[in-house]
Coordinates of C-alpha atoms in Angstrom, one line a residue:
M420 CA -18.9 -18.9 -20.2
E421 CA -17.8 -15.6 -21.6
P422 CA -14.6 -14.0 -20.1
D423 CA -14.9 -11.1 -17.9
P424 CA -14.1 -7.8 -19.8
S425 CA -12.5 -6.3 -16.8
S426 CA -10.0 -9.2 -16.5
Q427 CA -9.2 -8.9 -20.2
L428 CA -8.5 -5.2 -19.8
G429 CA -6.3 -5.9 -16.8
A430 CA -4.4 -8.6 -18.7
D431 CA -3.9 -6.3 -21.7
A432 CA -2.6 -3.4 -19.5
Q433 CA -0.3 -5.8 -17.7
R434 CA 1.1 -7.1 -21.1
R435 CA 1.7 -3.5 -22.3
L436 CA 3.4 -2.5 -19.1
Q437 CA 5.7 -5.5 -19.5
L438 CA 7.3 -3.7 -22.5
Y439 CA 9.1 -1.4 -20.0
A440 CA 10.8 -4.4 -18.2
Y441 CA 14.1 -4.0 -20.1
L442 CA 14.5 -0.5 -18.8
Q443 CA 14.8 -1.5 -15.1
P444 CA 18.2 -1.0 -13.5
R445 CA 18.9 -4.7 -13.4
E446 CA 21.9 -6.6 -14.8
H447 CA 22.5 -6.2 -18.5
H448 CA 20.0 -3.4 -19.0
R449 CA 22.5 -1.5 -21.1
T450 CA 22.6 -4.4 -23.5
Y451 CA 18.8 -4.5 -23.8
L452 CA 18.8 -0.8 -24.4
A453 CA 21.5 -1.1 -27.2
I454 CA 19.5 -3.9 -28.9
M455 CA 16.3 -1.9 -28.9
R456 CA 18.0 1.1 -30.3
L457 CA 19.4 -1.0 -33.0
F458 CA 16.0 -2.3 -34.0
T459 CA 14.3 1.2 -33.8
S460 CA 17.1 3.0 -35.7
T461 CA 15.7 2.0 -39.1
L462 CA 12.4 1.1 -40.7
L463 CA 11.3 -2.5 -41.0
A464 CA 14.4 -3.8 -39.2
D465 CA 14.6 -7.6 -39.7
L466 CA 17.8 -8.9 -38.0
S467 CA 19.2 -12.2 -37.0
A468 CA 21.2 -12.9 -33.8
G469 CA 24.5 -12.8 -35.7
E470 CA 23.7 -9.4 -37.2
V471 CA 22.7 -8.0 -33.8
A472 CA 26.0 -9.4 -32.3
S473 CA 28.0 -7.7 -35.1
A474 CA 26.3 -4.4 -34.5
L475 CA 26.8 -4.7 -30.7
A476 CA 30.5 -5.4 -31.2
A477 CA 31.1 -1.8 -32.3
V478 CA 29.1 -0.5 -29.2
E479 CA 31.2 -2.7 -27.0
R480 CA 34.5 -1.4 -28.5
D481 CA 33.3 2.2 -27.6
G482 CA 33.0 1.1 -23.9
E483 CA 29.2 1.5 -23.7
L484 CA 28.8 -2.3 -23.0
E485 CA 30.5 -4.7 -20.7
I486 CA 33.1 -7.0 -22.2
G487 CA 31.6 -10.1 -23.8
E488 CA 28.0 -8.8 -24.2
S489 CA 28.3 -8.8 -28.0
H490 CA 29.2 -12.5 -28.2
I491 CA 26.6 -14.5 -30.1
D492 CA 26.0 -16.9 -27.2
V493 CA 25.1 -14.0 -25.0
V494 CA 23.0 -12.1 -27.6
I495 CA 20.7 -15.0 -28.2
P496 CA 19.3 -15.2 -24.6
R497 CA 18.9 -11.4 -24.6
L498 CA 16.8 -11.6 -27.8
R499 CA 14.7 -14.4 -26.4
Q500 CA 14.1 -12.4 -23.3
L501 CA 13.0 -9.4 -25.3
V502 CA 10.6 -11.7 -27.2
E503 CA 9.2 -12.9 -23.9
W504 CA 8.6 -9.4 -22.8
G505 CA 6.8 -8.5 -26.0
N506 CA 9.3 -6.0 -27.4
L507 CA 10.5 -8.2 -30.3
V508 CA 8.6 -10.7 -32.5
H509 CA 9.9 -13.6 -34.5
G510 CA 10.3 -13.3 -38.2
R511 CA 11.6 -16.1 -40.5
R512 CA 13.0 -16.2 -44.0
E513 CA 15.1 -18.6 -45.9
T514 CA 18.9 -18.5 -45.4
I515 CA 22.0 -20.3 -46.7
A516 CA 24.2 -21.7 -43.9
S517 CA 27.3 -23.9 -43.8
S518 CA 26.5 -25.5 -40.5
I519 CA 23.5 -26.3 -38.2
A520 CA 24.6 -23.7 -35.7
E521 CA 24.9 -21.1 -38.4
F522 CA 21.5 -22.1 -39.7
Q523 CA 19.9 -21.8 -36.3
Q524 CA 21.4 -18.4 -35.7
G525 CA 20.6 -17.1 -39.1
S526 CA 17.1 -18.6 -39.8
M527 CA 15.6 -17.1 -36.6
R528 CA 15.1 -13.4 -37.3
Y529 CA 13.6 -10.7 -35.1
Q530 CA 11.5 -7.7 -35.7
V531 CA 10.3 -4.9 -33.3
G532 CA 6.7 -4.5 -32.3
K533 CA 4.7 -1.3 -32.8
L534 CA 4.2 -0.5 -29.1
A535 CA 7.9 -1.3 -28.4
V536 CA 8.9 1.3 -31.0
R537 CA 6.9 3.9 -29.1
V538 CA 8.4 2.9 -25.8
Q539 CA 12.0 3.2 -27.1
R540 CA 11.2 6.5 -28.8
D541 CA 9.9 7.9 -25.5
V542 CA 12.9 6.6 -23.7
D543 CA 15.4 8.2 -26.1
E544 CA 13.5 11.5 -26.0
L545 CA 13.5 11.4 -22.1
L546 CA 17.3 10.8 -22.0
R547 CA 17.8 13.8 -24.3
V548 CA 15.6 16.2 -22.3
P549 CA 17.7 18.7 -20.2
E550 CA 16.9 19.2 -16.5
G551 CA 16.1 22.9 -17.0
A552 CA 12.8 24.6 -17.9
R553 CA 11.2 24.0 -21.2
E554 CA 10.2 27.0 -23.3
V555 CA 6.5 27.4 -23.9
S556 CA 5.5 27.5 -27.6
R557 CA 3.5 30.8 -27.3
E558 CA 3.8 31.4 -31.0
L559 CA 1.4 28.5 -31.6
L560 CA -1.5 30.4 -30.1
P561 CA -2.1 32.8 -33.0
A562 CA -1.5 29.9 -35.4
I563 CA -4.3 27.9 -33.7
E564 CA -6.5 31.0 -33.8
R565 CA -5.9 31.4 -37.6
G566 CA -6.3 27.7 -38.3
L567 CA -9.7 27.6 -36.6
G568 CA -10.8 30.7 -38.4
E569 CA -9.9 29.2 -41.8
L570 CA -11.3 25.8 -40.8
G571 CA -14.9 27.0 -40.9
A572 CA -14.8 28.0 -44.6
T573 CA -12.9 24.7 -45.4
V574 CA -15.6 22.6 -43.8
A575 CA -18.4 24.5 -45.6
T576 CA -16.6 24.0 -49.0
A577 CA -16.0 20.3 -48.3
I578 CA -19.6 19.7 -47.3
S579 CA -20.9 21.6 -50.4
R580 CA -18.7 19.7 -52.9
T581 CA -19.2 16.3 -51.3
G582 CA -22.9 16.8 -51.3
R583 CA -23.0 17.5 -55.1
D584 CA -20.6 14.7 -56.2
P585 CA -18.7 12.7 -53.4
G586 CA -16.4 11.0 -55.9
S587 CA -15.4 14.0 -58.0
L588 CA -11.9 15.4 -58.0
P589 CA -12.9 18.7 -56.4
A590 CA -14.7 16.8 -53.5
R591 CA -11.6 14.7 -52.9
R592 CA -9.3 17.8 -52.9
A593 CA -11.7 19.6 -50.5
R594 CA -11.6 16.6 -48.1
E595 CA -7.8 16.4 -48.4
Q596 CA -7.5 20.1 -47.6
L597 CA -9.8 19.7 -44.6
A598 CA -7.8 16.8 -43.3
E599 CA -4.6 18.9 -43.7
R600 CA -6.0 21.8 -41.7
V601 CA -7.4 19.5 -39.0
T602 CA -4.1 17.6 -38.6
T603 CA -2.1 20.8 -38.5
L604 CA -4.4 22.3 -35.9
F605 CA -4.2 19.3 -33.5
L606 CA -0.5 19.0 -33.9
Q607 CA -0.1 22.6 -32.9
H608 CA -2.3 22.2 -29.9
A609 CA -0.6 19.0 -28.8
E610 CA 2.8 20.8 -28.9
L611 CA 1.4 23.8 -27.0
A612 CA -0.2 21.7 -24.3
A613 CA 3.0 19.5 -23.9
T614 CA 5.2 22.6 -23.5
V615 CA 2.8 24.1 -20.9
R616 CA 2.7 20.9 -18.9
D617 CA 6.5 20.5 -19.0
F618 CA 7.2 24.1 -17.9
Y619 CA 4.8 24.0 -15.0
A620 CA 6.0 20.6 -13.9
Y621 CA 9.6 22.1 -13.7
L622 CA 8.2 25.1 -11.9
G623 CA 6.5 23.0 -9.3
Q624 CA 9.6 20.9 -8.8
V625 CA 11.6 24.1 -8.2
L626 CA 9.1 25.7 -5.8
T627 CA 9.2 22.6 -3.5
R628 CA 12.8 23.2 -2.7
H629 CA 13.5 24.9 0.6
H630 CA 17.3 25.4 0.2
L631 CA 17.6 28.2 -2.4
A632 CA 20.6 30.4 -2.7
P633 CA 20.0 34.2 -3.1
E634 CA 21.0 34.1 -6.7
E635 CA 18.5 31.2 -7.3
I636 CA 15.7 33.1 -5.7
S637 CA 16.4 36.2 -7.9
G638 CA 16.5 34.0 -11.0
F639 CA 13.2 32.3 -10.2
R640 CA 11.6 35.6 -9.3
N641 CA 12.5 37.0 -12.8
L642 CA 11.2 33.8 -14.3
L643 CA 7.8 34.2 -12.7
V644 CA 7.5 37.9 -13.0
E645 CA 8.6 38.2 -16.6
Y646 CA 8.3 34.9 -18.5
I647 CA 5.1 33.5 -16.9
Q648 CA 3.5 36.9 -17.2
L649 CA 4.1 36.8 -21.0
V650 CA 2.8 33.2 -21.2
V651 CA -0.4 33.9 -19.3
E652 CA -1.0 37.2 -21.1
D653 CA -0.7 35.5 -24.5
V654 CA -3.0 32.6 -23.5
L655 CA -5.7 34.9 -22.1
R656 CA -5.5 37.2 -25.1
H657 CA -6.1 34.5 -27.7
T658 CA -8.4 32.3 -25.7
P659 CA -11.7 34.2 -26.2
S660 CA -11.4 34.2 -30.0
I661 CA -10.3 30.5 -30.0
A662 CA -13.3 29.6 -27.8
A663 CA -15.7 31.6 -30.0
A664 CA -14.3 29.8 -33.2
L665 CA -14.8 26.4 -31.5
A666 CA -18.4 27.4 -30.6
E667 CA -19.2 28.4 -34.2
L668 CA -17.7 25.1 -35.4
A669 CA -19.7 22.9 -32.9
P670 CA -22.8 22.5 -35.1
T671 CA -20.8 21.1 -38.0
R672 CA -18.5 18.9 -35.9
A673 CA -20.4 15.7 -36.6
E674 CA -20.3 16.4 -40.4
L675 CA -16.6 17.2 -40.2
V676 CA -15.9 13.9 -38.5
R677 CA -17.9 12.1 -41.1
L678 CA -15.9 13.7 -43.9
L679 CA -12.7 12.5 -42.3
R680 CA -13.8 8.9 -42.0
P681 CA -11.0 6.3 -42.0
A682 CA -9.7 4.9 -45.3
E683 CA -11.3 1.5 -46.0
Q684 CA -8.0 -0.1 -47.0
L685 CA -6.7 0.2 -43.5
G686 CA -9.3 -2.0 -42.0
A687 CA -11.8 -1.5 -39.2
V688 CA -9.4 -1.3 -36.3
V689 CA -7.3 1.8 -37.1
E690 CA -5.4 4.2 -34.8
R691 CA -6.8 7.4 -36.0
T692 CA -4.9 10.7 -36.2
R693 CA -6.2 13.2 -33.6
G694 CA -9.1 15.3 -34.9
R695 CA -11.0 12.4 -36.5
A696 CA -13.2 11.6 -33.5
E697 CA -15.8 13.6 -31.6
A698 CA -13.8 13.1 -28.3
D699 CA -10.8 14.8 -29.8
W700 CA -12.8 18.0 -30.5
Q701 CA -14.4 17.9 -27.1
E702 CA -10.9 17.6 -25.5
L703 CA -9.7 20.6 -27.6
T704 CA -12.8 22.6 -26.6
D705 CA -12.3 21.8 -22.9
W706 CA -8.7 23.0 -23.1
F707 CA -9.9 26.6 -23.9
A708 CA -13.5 26.9 -22.8
D709 CA -15.0 26.3 -19.3
R710 CA -18.1 24.2 -18.8
P711 CA -20.3 23.9 -15.6
G712 CA -18.4 21.7 -13.2
N713 CA -15.5 21.3 -15.7
P714 CA -12.9 24.2 -15.7
S715 CA -10.7 24.5 -18.7
Q716 CA -7.0 24.1 -18.8
V717 CA -6.7 27.9 -19.3
T718 CA -8.3 28.4 -15.9
A719 CA -6.0 25.8 -14.4
L720 CA -3.0 27.6 -15.9
R721 CA -4.1 30.9 -14.4
D722 CA -4.7 29.2 -11.0
A723 CA -1.3 27.5 -11.2
T724 CA 0.4 30.8 -11.9
T725 CA -1.2 32.4 -8.9
R726 CA -0.1 29.5 -6.6
A727 CA 3.4 29.6 -8.1
I728 CA 3.8 33.3 -7.4
G729 CA 2.4 32.8 -3.8
A730 CA 4.9 30.0 -3.2
L731 CA 7.8 32.1 -4.5
L732 CA 6.8 35.0 -2.2
A733 CA 6.7 32.6 0.7
T734 CA 10.1 31.2 -0.2
V735 CA 11.6 34.8 -0.4
R736 CA 9.9 35.7 2.9
R737 CA 11.3 32.6 4.6
A738 CA 14.8 33.2 3.3
T739 CA 14.9 36.9 4.3
T740 CA 13.3 36.5 7.8
G741 CA 13.9 34.3 10.8
G742 CA 11.0 32.1 10.1
G743 CA 12.9 29.2 8.5
L744 CA 16.1 28.1 6.9
L745 CA 18.3 31.0 6.1
P746 CA 20.7 31.2 3.2
S747 CA 23.5 31.9 5.8
R748 CA 22.7 28.6 7.5
R749 CA 22.9 26.8 4.2
T750 CA 26.3 28.4 3.5
E751 CA 27.5 27.3 7.0
L752 CA 26.5 23.7 6.3
V753 CA 28.2 23.7 2.9
A754 CA 31.4 25.0 4.5
L755 CA 31.1 22.4 7.3
A756 CA 30.7 19.7 4.7
A757 CA 33.9 20.9 2.9
R758 CA 35.8 20.7 6.2
F759 CA 34.5 17.2 6.8
D760 CA 35.7 16.3 3.3
R761 CA 39.3 17.5 4.0
A762 CA 39.5 16.1 7.6
T763 CA 41.1 12.8 8.6
P764 CA 38.9 10.3 10.5
D765 CA 40.1 11.5 13.9
E766 CA 39.7 15.1 13.0
A767 CA 36.2 14.3 11.6
H768 CA 35.1 12.9 15.0
C769 CA 36.3 16.0 16.8
L770 CA 34.7 18.2 14.2
Y771 CA 31.4 16.4 14.5
A772 CA 31.4 16.6 18.3
G773 CA 32.3 20.3 18.2
A774 CA 29.8 21.3 15.5
F775 CA 26.7 19.3 16.7
G776 CA 27.5 18.8 20.4
L777 CA 26.8 15.0 20.0
H778 CA 29.4 12.9 21.9
S779 CA 29.6 9.3 22.7
A780 CA 26.5 7.8 24.2
R781 CA 28.7 5.9 26.7
T782 CA 29.9 9.2 28.3
L783 CA 27.2 11.8 28.1
L784 CA 23.9 10.6 26.6
P785 CA 21.7 7.8 27.9
A786 CA 21.6 4.6 25.8
P787 CA 18.8 4.4 23.2
E788 CA 16.1 1.9 23.4
H789 CA 17.6 -0.1 20.6
D790 CA 21.1 0.3 19.2
G791 CA 21.8 -1.8 16.0
D792 CA 25.4 -0.6 15.7
D793 CA 28.5 -2.0 17.3
E794 CA 31.8 -0.5 18.2
H795 CA 33.3 -1.4 14.9
T796 CA 30.8 0.7 12.8
P797 CA 31.9 4.4 12.2
W798 CA 29.3 7.1 12.8
A799 CA 29.3 8.0 9.1
D800 CA 28.2 4.4 8.2
G801 CA 25.6 4.1 10.9
P802 CA 21.9 4.9 10.6
A803 CA 20.9 8.5 10.0
V804 CA 19.4 10.4 13.0
E805 CA 16.2 12.3 12.2
V806 CA 16.5 16.0 13.1
S807 CA 13.4 17.9 13.9
V808 CA 12.4 21.0 11.9
S809 CA 12.9 23.3 14.9
V810 CA 16.5 22.1 15.3
R811 CA 17.3 22.4 11.6
G812 CA 15.7 25.8 11.2
R813 CA 16.3 27.6 14.5
G814 CA 18.7 25.4 16.5
D815 CA 16.1 25.2 19.2
R816 CA 14.9 22.0 20.8
G817 CA 11.9 23.5 22.6
A818 CA 8.5 22.0 21.7
R819 CA 6.2 24.2 19.7
G820 CA 2.7 24.0 18.4
R821 CA -0.5 23.0 20.1
T822 CA -1.1 19.7 21.9
S823 CA -2.0 16.9 19.6
R824 CA -5.6 15.8 19.7
I825 CA -6.8 12.6 21.2
M826 CA -6.6 9.8 18.6
D827 CA -9.4 7.7 20.2
D828 CA -12.4 9.9 21.1
P829 CA -15.5 7.6 21.4
I830 CA -17.9 10.5 22.2
T831 CA -16.9 12.5 19.1
E832 CA -17.0 9.3 17.0
Q833 CA -20.6 8.4 18.1
G834 CA -21.7 12.0 17.5
L835 CA -20.3 12.0 14.0
L836 CA -21.9 8.6 13.3
A837 CA -25.3 9.9 14.5
A838 CA -24.9 13.1 12.4
A839 CA -24.1 10.9 9.3
R840 CA -27.1 8.7 10.0
E841 CA -29.3 11.7 10.3
A842 CA -28.0 13.2 7.0
D843 CA -28.5 9.8 5.3
E844 CA -32.1 9.6 6.5
E845 CA -32.8 13.1 5.3
R846 CA -31.4 12.4 1.9
E847 CA -33.4 9.2 1.6
A848 CA -36.6 11.0 2.6
A849 CA -35.8 13.7 0.0
S850 CA -35.3 11.0 -2.7
A851 CA -38.6 9.4 -1.8
E852 CA -40.4 12.7 -1.9
L853 CA -39.0 13.5 -5.3
A854 CA -40.0 10.0 -6.6
E855 CA -43.5 10.5 -5.3
A856 CA -43.8 14.0 -6.8
A857 CA -42.5 12.9 -10.2
E858 CA -45.9 12.0 -11.4
D859 CA -47.2 15.6 -11.1
L860 CA -44.2 17.8 -10.6
D861 CA -45.9 21.0 -11.5
S862 CA -48.5 20.8 -8.7
A863 CA -46.2 19.3 -6.0
V864 CA -44.8 21.4 -3.3
L865 CA -41.3 20.2 -2.3
S866 CA -39.5 20.6 1.0
A867 CA -36.2 22.4 1.2
T868 CA -34.3 19.2 1.4
A869 CA -36.0 17.7 -1.6
L870 CA -35.4 20.9 -3.6
S871 CA -31.7 20.8 -2.7
A872 CA -31.4 17.2 -3.9
L873 CA -33.2 18.2 -7.1
C874 CA -30.9 21.2 -7.7
E875 CA -27.9 18.9 -7.4
L876 CA -29.1 16.5 -10.0
L877 CA -30.2 19.5 -12.2
T878 CA -26.7 21.0 -12.1
L879 CA -25.1 17.7 -13.1
A880 CA -27.6 17.2 -15.9
M881 CA -27.1 20.7 -17.3
A882 CA -23.3 20.3 -17.2
Q883 CA -23.5 17.4 -19.7
R884 CA -25.1 19.5 -22.3
E885 CA -23.2 21.2 -25.1
G886 CA -25.9 23.7 -25.9
A887 CA -29.4 24.7 -24.9
D888 CA -31.0 22.3 -27.5
D889 CA -29.2 19.2 -26.2
P890 CA -30.7 16.8 -23.6
G891 CA -29.0 15.9 -20.4
S892 CA -29.3 13.4 -17.5
A893 CA -27.9 12.8 -14.1
T894 CA -28.2 9.8 -11.7
D895 CA -27.8 9.4 -7.9
Q896 CA -26.3 5.9 -7.9
V897 CA -26.9 5.4 -4.1
R898 CA -30.6 6.3 -4.2
G899 CA -31.3 5.1 -7.8
L900 CA -32.8 8.5 -8.7
T901 CA -32.5 9.7 -12.3
L902 CA -33.3 13.2 -13.6
R903 CA -33.6 13.8 -17.4
L904 CA -33.8 17.2 -19.1
T905 CA -35.5 17.3 -22.6
P906 CA -35.6 20.5 -24.6
S907 CA -39.2 21.4 -25.6
A908 CA -40.0 24.7 -27.3
G909 CA -42.7 26.6 -25.5
R910 CA -42.9 24.3 -22.5
T911 CA -42.5 25.8 -19.1
T912 CA -41.8 23.7 -16.0
N913 CA -42.5 25.2 -12.6
I914 CA -41.1 23.4 -9.5
R915 CA -42.7 24.8 -6.3
S916 CA -41.2 24.5 -2.9
R917 CA -41.8 26.1 0.5
T918 CA -39.0 28.5 -0.1
G919 CA -40.0 29.7 -3.7
T920 CA -40.6 28.5 -7.2
L921 CA -38.0 27.3 -9.8
T922 CA -39.0 28.0 -13.4
L923 CA -37.4 26.2 -16.3
R924 CA -38.3 27.5 -19.8
D925 CA -38.4 25.3 -22.9
T926 CA -37.5 22.3 -20.8
V927 CA -39.2 19.1 -19.7
V928 CA -38.0 17.5 -16.4
D929 CA -38.6 13.8 -15.9
I930 CA -37.7 12.0 -12.6
T931 CA -37.6 8.3 -12.2
R932 CA -36.3 6.0 -9.4
A933 CA -35.0 2.5 -10.0
E934 CA -35.3 -0.3 -7.4
T935 CA -32.3 -0.2 -5.1
K936 CA -31.0 -2.7 -2.7
R937 CA -31.6 -0.2 0.1
G938 CA -35.3 -0.1 -0.7
A939 CA -35.6 -3.9 -1.0
D940 CA -33.9 -4.4 2.4
A941 CA -36.3 -1.9 4.0
R942 CA -39.3 -3.8 2.8

């Protein structure tokens, strides 16, 4: 019995995620981090437990590790645990030892795995990243534009020279130059995309804050008005020419990928550099150019900028009007916190009662339904009391807003179920009508519902095509209905309905319907 591919995929993903186990804030995680940094600090690190312990001794003297973590008897279990997680692998070589213990410690050597190197590299990079905004690499946009413009001529030269004599020196140099330009192009785009994502992630994190001081609001306003305007203007200025260059390069993409085939000496399973697969070029194109049903990242960037400006304006309006938390209220709370910090316990109780008007429940307020505290627990150590938005923002306890709707409404529920059943029956009837009319689509007259279902599948099928000469298909998985578009020069398909005629030029439409469980149950 063959294993289930889905279970294999899940097991592989679980094994890879286990590589992050040593980063959890558990006991001795600083020791694990120091060991992994030691193995990833040099190429082809092959260390024994004794060598790791000697290296950790210097780290322990600097105070970065707990006392005793560099001892050999402590290091060996840590190394074994990293091997169990998959970060380290065993490596053996002959060694000269004066005792059995020294032989056991020196003969067992450890090396770091490929995926573990990536994990540690990302961890070190994350720890170095500052909390502030990341500058967008706008200067890469003209470089990408120039690189795409020069790539077309490079591809033509490589194809010409490889076609005459694939093994000649000029052909090899042309392929090397092509690989150099493709690698540079994708590295530039990867850096640009990463800086854009990081900057807008920081921007979204900032705009979710409600407690902004006046100087912070002014700074973020300048950031949006000045810096984001420069970023968006640069992207929109260079995007049309980049999209046009990618469209001109599309017919030769398959030949380009073939010229950059992997080196035979690396084997069949090779992690390729970006730009060596058709999917990489499609991803690059989708970043700059829109497709039906698939907006580009440039469009997403423009929409995100619009939302960010709207959010900032809402924050400014909330801070300058009485509709929310005022900066003055924030200042008062900060001053009150400072008084609490300087007060004695008795003074803090009085200050708390005077500031918030909350006294002992045994004198003024009724007892709560359940009180988990006792008389020995100070109020500062007790559970936090949830304060409503109206009290925080306006100091008003009055109820606002409309009355909440009834959670259990059987009449509305039955009405929605009946409407859903009716819509499902109409869609099933439209699918059956399309399947019946598929044999002679030109002479059939479709109903409005059938034409609507056909247009949905037609839109999905056209969205899959790169150009007008490419085929496309779309499937309704529930009804088992499949529509295929096939380019055919001079062929005109007329689809008539009661509301008009849809004409498709140079296209053949084929509709098929597979046997579904719904149809089998109905019979």
